[in-house]
GROMACS .gro file of C-alpha atoms in nm:
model
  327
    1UNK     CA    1  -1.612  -1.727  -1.424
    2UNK     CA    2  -1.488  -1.553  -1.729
    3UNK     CA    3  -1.244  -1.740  -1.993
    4UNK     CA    4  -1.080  -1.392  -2.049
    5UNK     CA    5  -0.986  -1.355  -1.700
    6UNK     CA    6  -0.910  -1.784  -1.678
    7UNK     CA    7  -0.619  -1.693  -1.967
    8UNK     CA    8  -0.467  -1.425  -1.773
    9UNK     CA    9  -0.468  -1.634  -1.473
   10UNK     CA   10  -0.257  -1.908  -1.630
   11UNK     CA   11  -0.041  -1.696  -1.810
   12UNK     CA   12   0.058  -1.500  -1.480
   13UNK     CA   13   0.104  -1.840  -1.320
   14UNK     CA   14   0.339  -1.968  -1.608
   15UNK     CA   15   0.529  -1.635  -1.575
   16UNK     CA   16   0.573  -1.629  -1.250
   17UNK     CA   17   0.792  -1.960  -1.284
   18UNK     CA   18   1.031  -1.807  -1.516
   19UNK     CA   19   1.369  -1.648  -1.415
   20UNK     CA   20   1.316  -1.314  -1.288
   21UNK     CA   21   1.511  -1.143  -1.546
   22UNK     CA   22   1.303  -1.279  -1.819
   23UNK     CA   23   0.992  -1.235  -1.621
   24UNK     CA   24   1.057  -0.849  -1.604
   25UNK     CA   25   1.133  -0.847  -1.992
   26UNK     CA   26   0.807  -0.967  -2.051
   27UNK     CA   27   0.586  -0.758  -1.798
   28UNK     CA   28   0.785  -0.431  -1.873
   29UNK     CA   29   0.588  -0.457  -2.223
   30UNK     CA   30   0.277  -0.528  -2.090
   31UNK     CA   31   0.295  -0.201  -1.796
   32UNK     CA   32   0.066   0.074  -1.854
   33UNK     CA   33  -0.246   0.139  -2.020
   34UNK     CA   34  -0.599  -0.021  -1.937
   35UNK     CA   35  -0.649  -0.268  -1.690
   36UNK     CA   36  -0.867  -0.598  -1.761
   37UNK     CA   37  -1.181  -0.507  -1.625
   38UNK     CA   38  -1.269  -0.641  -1.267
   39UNK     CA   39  -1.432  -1.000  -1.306
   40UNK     CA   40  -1.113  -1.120  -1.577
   41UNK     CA   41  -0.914  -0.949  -1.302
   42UNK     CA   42  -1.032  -1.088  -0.998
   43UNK     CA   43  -1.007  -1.447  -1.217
   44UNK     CA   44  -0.677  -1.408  -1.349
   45UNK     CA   45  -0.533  -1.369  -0.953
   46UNK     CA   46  -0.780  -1.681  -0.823
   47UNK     CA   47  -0.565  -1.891  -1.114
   48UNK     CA   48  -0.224  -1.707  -1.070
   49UNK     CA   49  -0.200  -1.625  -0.701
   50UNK     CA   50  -0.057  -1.304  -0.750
   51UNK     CA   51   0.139  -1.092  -1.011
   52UNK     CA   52   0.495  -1.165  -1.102
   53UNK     CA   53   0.761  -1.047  -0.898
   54UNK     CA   54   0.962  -0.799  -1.111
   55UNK     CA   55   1.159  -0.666  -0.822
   56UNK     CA   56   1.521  -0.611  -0.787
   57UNK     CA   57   1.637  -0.923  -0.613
   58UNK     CA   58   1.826  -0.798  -0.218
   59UNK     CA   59   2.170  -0.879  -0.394
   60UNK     CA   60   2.073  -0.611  -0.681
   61UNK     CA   61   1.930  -0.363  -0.380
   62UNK     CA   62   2.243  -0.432  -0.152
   63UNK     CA   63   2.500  -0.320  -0.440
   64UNK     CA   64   2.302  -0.001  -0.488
   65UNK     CA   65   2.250   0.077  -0.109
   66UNK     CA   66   2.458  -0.123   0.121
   67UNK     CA   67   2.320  -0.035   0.390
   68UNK     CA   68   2.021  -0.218   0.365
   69UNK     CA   69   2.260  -0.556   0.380
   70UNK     CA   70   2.258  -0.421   0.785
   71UNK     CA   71   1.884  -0.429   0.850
   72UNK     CA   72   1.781  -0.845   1.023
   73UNK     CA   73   1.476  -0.953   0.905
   74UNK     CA   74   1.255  -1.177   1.075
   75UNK     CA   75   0.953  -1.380   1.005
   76UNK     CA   76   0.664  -1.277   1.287
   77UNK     CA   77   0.375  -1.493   1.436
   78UNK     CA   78   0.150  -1.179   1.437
   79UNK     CA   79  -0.181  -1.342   1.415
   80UNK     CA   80  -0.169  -1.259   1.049
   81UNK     CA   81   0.174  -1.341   0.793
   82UNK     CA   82   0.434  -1.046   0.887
   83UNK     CA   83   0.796  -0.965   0.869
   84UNK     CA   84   1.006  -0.780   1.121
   85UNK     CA   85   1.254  -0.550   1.032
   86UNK     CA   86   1.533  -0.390   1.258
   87UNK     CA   87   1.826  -0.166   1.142
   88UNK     CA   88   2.145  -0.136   1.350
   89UNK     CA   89   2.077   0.165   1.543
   90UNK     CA   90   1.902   0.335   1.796
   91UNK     CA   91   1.537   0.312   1.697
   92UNK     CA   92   1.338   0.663   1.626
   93UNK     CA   93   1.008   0.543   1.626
   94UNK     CA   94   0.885   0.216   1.454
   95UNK     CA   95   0.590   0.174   1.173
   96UNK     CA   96   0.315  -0.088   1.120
   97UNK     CA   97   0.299  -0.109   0.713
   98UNK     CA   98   0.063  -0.257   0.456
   99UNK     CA   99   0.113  -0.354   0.100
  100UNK     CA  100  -0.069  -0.242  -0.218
  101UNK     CA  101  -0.200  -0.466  -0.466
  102UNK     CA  102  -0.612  -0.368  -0.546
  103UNK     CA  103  -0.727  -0.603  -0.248
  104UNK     CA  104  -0.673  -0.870  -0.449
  105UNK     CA  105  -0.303  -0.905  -0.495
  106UNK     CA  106   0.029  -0.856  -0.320
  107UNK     CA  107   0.221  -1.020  -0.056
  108UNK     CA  108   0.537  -0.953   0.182
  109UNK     CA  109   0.767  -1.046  -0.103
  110UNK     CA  110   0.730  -0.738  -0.342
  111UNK     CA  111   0.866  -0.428  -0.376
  112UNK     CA  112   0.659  -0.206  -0.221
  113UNK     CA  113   0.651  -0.406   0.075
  114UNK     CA  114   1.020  -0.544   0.135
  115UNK     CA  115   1.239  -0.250  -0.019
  116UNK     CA  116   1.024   0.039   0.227
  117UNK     CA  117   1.046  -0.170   0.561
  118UNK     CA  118   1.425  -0.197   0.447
  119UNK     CA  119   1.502   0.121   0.385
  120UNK     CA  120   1.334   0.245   0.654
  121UNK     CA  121   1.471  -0.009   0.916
  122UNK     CA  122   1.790   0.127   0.783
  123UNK     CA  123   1.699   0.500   0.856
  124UNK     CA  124   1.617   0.381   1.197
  125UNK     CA  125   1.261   0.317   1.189
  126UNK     CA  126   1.212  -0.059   1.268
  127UNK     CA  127   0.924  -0.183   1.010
  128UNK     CA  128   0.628  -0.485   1.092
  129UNK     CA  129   0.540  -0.515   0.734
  130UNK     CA  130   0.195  -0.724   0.739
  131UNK     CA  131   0.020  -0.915   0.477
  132UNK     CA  132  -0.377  -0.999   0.482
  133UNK     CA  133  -0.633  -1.201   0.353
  134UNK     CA  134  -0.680  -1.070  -0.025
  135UNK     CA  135  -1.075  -1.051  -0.179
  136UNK     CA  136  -1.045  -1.364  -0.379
  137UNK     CA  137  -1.208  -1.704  -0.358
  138UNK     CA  138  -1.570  -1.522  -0.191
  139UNK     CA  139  -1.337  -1.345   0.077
  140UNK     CA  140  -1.460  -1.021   0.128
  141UNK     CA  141  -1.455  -0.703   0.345
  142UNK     CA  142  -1.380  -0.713   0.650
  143UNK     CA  143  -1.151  -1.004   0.637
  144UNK     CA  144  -0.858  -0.757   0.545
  145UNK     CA  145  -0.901  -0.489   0.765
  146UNK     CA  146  -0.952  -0.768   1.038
  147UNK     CA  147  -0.613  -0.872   0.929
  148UNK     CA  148  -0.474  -0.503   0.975
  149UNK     CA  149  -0.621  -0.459   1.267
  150UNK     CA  150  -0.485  -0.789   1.426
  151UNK     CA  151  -0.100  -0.732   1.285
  152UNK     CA  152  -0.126  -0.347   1.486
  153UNK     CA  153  -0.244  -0.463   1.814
  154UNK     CA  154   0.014  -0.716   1.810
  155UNK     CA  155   0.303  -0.437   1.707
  156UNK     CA  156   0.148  -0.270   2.025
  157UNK     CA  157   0.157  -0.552   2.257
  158UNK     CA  158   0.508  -0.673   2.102
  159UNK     CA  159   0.644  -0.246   2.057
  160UNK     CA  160   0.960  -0.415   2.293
  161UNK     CA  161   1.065  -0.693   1.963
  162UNK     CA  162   1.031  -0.324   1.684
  163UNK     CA  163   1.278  -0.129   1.994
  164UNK     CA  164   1.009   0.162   2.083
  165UNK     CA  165   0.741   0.225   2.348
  166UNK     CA  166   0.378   0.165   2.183
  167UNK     CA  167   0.308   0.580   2.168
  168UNK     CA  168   0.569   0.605   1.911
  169UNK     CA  169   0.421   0.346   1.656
  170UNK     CA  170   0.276   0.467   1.323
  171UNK     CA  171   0.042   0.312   1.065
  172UNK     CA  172   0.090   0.323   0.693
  173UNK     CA  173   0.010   0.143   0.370
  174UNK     CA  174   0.019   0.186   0.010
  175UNK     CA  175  -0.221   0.216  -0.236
  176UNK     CA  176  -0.492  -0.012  -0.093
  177UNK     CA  177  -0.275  -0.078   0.210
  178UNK     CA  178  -0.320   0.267   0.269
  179UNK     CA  179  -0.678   0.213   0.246
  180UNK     CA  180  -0.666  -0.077   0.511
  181UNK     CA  181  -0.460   0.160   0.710
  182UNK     CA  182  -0.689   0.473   0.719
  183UNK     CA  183  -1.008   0.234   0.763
  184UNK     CA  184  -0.832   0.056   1.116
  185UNK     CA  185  -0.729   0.414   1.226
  186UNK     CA  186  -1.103   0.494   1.213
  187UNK     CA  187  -1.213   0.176   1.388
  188UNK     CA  188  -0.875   0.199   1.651
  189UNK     CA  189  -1.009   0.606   1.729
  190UNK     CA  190  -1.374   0.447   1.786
  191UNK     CA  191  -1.251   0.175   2.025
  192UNK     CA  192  -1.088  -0.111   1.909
  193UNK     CA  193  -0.772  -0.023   2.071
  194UNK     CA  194  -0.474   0.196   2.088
  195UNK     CA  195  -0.472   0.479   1.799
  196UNK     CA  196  -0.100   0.522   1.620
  197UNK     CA  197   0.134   0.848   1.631
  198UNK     CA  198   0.093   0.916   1.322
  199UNK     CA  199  -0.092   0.770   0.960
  200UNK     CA  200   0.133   0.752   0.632
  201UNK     CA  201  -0.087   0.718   0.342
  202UNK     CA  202   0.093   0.684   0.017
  203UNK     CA  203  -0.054   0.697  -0.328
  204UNK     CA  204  -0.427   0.600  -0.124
  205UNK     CA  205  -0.729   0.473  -0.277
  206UNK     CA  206  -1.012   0.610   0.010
  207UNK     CA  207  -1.345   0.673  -0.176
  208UNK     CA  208  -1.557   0.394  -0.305
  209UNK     CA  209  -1.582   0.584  -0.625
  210UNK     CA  210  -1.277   0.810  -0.730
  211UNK     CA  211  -1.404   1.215  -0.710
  212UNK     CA  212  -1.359   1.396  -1.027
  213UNK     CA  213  -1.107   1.457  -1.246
  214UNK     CA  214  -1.104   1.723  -1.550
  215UNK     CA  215  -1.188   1.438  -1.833
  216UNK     CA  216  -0.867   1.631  -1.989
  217UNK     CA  217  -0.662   1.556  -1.729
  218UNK     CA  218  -0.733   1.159  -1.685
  219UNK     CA  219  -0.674   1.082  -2.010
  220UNK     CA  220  -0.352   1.280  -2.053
  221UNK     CA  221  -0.265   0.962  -1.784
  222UNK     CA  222  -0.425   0.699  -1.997
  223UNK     CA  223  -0.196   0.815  -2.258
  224UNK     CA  224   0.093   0.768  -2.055
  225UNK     CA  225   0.235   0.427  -2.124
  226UNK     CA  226   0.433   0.436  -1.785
  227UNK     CA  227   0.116   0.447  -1.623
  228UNK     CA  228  -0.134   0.237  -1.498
  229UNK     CA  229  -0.481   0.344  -1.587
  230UNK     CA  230  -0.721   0.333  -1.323
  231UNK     CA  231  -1.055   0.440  -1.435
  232UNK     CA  232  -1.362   0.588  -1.240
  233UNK     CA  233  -1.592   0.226  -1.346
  234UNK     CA  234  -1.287   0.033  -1.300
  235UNK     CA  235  -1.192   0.157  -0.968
  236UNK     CA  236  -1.608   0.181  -0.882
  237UNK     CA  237  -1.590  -0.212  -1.000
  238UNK     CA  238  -1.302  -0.281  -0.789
  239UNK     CA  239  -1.481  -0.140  -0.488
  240UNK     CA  240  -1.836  -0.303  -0.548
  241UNK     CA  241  -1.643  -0.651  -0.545
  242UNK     CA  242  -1.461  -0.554  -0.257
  243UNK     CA  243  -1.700  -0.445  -0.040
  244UNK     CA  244  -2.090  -0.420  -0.136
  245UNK     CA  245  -2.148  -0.071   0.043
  246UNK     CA  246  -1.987   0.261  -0.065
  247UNK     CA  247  -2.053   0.413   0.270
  248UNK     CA  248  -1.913   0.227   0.490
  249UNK     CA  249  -1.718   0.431   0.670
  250UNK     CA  250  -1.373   0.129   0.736
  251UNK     CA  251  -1.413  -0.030   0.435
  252UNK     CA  252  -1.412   0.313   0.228
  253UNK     CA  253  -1.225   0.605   0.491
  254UNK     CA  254  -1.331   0.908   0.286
  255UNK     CA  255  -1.692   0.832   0.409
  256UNK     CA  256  -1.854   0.917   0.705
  257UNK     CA  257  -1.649   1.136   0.991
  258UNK     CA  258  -1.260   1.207   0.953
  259UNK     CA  259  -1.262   1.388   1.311
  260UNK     CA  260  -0.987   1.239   1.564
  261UNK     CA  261  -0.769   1.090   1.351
  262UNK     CA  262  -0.403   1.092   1.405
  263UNK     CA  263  -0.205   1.361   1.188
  264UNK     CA  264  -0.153   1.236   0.869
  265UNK     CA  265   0.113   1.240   0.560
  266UNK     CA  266  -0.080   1.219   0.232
  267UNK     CA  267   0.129   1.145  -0.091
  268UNK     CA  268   0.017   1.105  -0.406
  269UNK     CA  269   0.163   1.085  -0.722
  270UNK     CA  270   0.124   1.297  -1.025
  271UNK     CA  271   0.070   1.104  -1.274
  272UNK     CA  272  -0.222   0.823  -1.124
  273UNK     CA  273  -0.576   0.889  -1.145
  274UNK     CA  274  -0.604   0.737  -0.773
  275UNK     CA  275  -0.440   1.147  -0.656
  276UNK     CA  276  -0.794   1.284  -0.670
  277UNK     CA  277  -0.906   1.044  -0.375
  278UNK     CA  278  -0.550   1.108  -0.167
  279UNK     CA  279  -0.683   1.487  -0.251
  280UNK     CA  280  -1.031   1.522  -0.142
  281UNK     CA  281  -0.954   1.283   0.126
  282UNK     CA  282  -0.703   1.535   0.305
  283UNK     CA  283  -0.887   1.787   0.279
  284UNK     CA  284  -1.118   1.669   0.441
  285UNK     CA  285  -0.897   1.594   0.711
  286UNK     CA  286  -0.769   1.934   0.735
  287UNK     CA  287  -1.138   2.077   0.737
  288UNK     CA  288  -1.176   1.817   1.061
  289UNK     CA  289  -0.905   1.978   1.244
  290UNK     CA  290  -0.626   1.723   1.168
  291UNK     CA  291  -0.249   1.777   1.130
  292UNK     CA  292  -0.202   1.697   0.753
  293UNK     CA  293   0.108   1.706   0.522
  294UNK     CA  294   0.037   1.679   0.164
  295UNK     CA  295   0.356   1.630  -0.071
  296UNK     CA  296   0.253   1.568  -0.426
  297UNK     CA  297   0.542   1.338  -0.609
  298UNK     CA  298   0.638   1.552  -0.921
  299UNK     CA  299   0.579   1.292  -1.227
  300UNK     CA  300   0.614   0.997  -1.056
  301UNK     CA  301   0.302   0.719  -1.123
  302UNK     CA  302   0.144   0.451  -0.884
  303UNK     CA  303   0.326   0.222  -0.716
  304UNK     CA  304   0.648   0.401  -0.776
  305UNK     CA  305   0.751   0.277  -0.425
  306UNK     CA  306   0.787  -0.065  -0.620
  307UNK     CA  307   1.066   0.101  -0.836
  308UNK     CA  308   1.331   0.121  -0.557
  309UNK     CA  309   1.619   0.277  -0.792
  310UNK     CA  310   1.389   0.582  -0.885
  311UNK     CA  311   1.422   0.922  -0.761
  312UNK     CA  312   1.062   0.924  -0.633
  313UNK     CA  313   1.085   0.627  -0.473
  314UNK     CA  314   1.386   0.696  -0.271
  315UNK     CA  315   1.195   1.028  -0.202
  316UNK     CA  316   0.897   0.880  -0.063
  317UNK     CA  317   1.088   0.733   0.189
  318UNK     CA  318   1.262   1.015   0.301
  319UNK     CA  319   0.953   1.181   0.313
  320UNK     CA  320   0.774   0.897   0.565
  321UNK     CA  321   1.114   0.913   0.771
  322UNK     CA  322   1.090   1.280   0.859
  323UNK     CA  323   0.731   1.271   0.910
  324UNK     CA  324   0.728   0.986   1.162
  325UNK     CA  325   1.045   1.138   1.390
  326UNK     CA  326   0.886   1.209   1.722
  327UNK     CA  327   0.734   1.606   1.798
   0.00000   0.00000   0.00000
């Protein structure tokens, strides 16, 4: 237990009862820059529960895209906490997706999570947003992935409630979600059931230790103050706590063999130290014989998909859309 991390627990948990407007105020000074290093971390979500919401409230995302005031949301019994979302239209294909958040944070509520399965629902690709057991509290891998795992074979037993036949369901996550994502692909392709159309991997974290970067490079990002700064100990950290083995091959998807997965859409973003692992890890991919795309988002930083009124957010999502519209 570390009184560092104890601080930041209570503090998060005393902002995250303000009003949201004053909540963003505060944590728009704090963005960017170094990260507390794993054990306050890991303590400061055990206290706090999660980060503050900062998020545009669906009133504030409504007036700048109506159309997402269309979309019917719906609480799921999925085995795990998940969220349904159907546009108006005639379905195109439908996507199981997986929130961000470091394993040890995030939920159904933020940005990442609500404002993609939104705007995609709205685009005609009906969303099953999922939510899993986080690595706090002496949880540990493979209680997540379990989690992923259970929320897709449901979507595939359930495809009827998202409007599409089971062969046109894709898999996706952000950040860690994309990690979750990539690791059940690997254990759906070596039998534990039904492999998806298609994997969307979005700013990914894949290695238990980030490749290299040109030392230049990384800390033109730590300079950034838009940025969050993921280091190569913090992110090794981060990983060690997660899961004690660096080779497993669901817990960490860059190790062991890539053959037979599903075409994939890598994006990473320019300005995030986690791009090196998105890298490596499709190339490795495309050296396996899989159908990659690789789009690198031109300045944008990690998590950007929680910043729904930014170019490279909006982008993103076009991006996923066009990727996951049947061949």
């Amino acid at each position: 237990m570390t009184a560092t991390g104890t601080v930041l627990g209570y503090t998060m948990k005393t902002l995250r009862r303000l009003p949201r407007p004053l909540r963003r105020a505060i944590m728009a000074r704090a963005a960017g820059g170094d990260l507390p290093p794993v054990p306050d971390y890991v303590r400061m979500m055990e206290i706090a529960g999660d980060l503050p919401e900062t998020g545009p409230t669906d009133a504030e995302l409504f007036a700048r895209f109506p159309q997402l005031a269309a979309v019917r949301v719906e609480d799921q019994a999925a085995g795990v906490p998940a969220r349904l979302y159907r546009g108006p239209g005639e379905p195109v294909a439908g996507l199981v997706w997986v929130h961000g958040g470091a394993f040890v944070s995030g939920s159904l509520d933020m940005a990442e999570a609500h404002f993609t399965a939104l705007a995609l629902a709205a685009r005609g690709f009906p969303v099953l947003s999922l939510d899993y057991r986080k690595a706090l509290h002496g949880v540990r891998y493979p209680a997540g992935s379990d989690d992923v795992l259970t929320g897709w074979t449901w979507a595939v037993a359930n495809a009827d409630l998202l409007g599409v036949p089971a062969e046109r369901l894709h898999l996706g996550g952000a950040s860690a979600g994309a990690n979750l994502a990539a690791g059940v692909a690997k254990r759906l392709r070596d039998g534990a059931g039904e492999a998806p159309a298609s994997l969307q991997l979005i700013y990914p974290i894949l290695h238990a230790e980030l490749p290299p970067w040109e030392s230049g490079e990384m800390e033109k990002i730590r300079k950034n103050r838009a940025a969050v700064y993921f280091s190569p100990e913090w992110v090794a950290a981060m990983s060690r706590h997660y899961c004690d083995d660096p080779a497993d091959p669901y817990a960490f998807p860059a190790s062991g063999d890539p053959t037979g997965l599903p075409r994939t859409l890598v994006v990473n973003c320019e300005t995030d130290t986690l791009r090196s692992s998105g890298e490596a890890f499709a190339g490795r991919l495309r050296e396996a014989g899989t159908d990659v795309t690789v789009h690198l988002e031109s300045a944008a930083v990690h998590g950007c998909l929680g910043e729904p009124f930014t170019v490279a957010a909006t982008g993103i999502i076009e991006l996923m859309g066009a990727n996951m519209i049947p061949r």
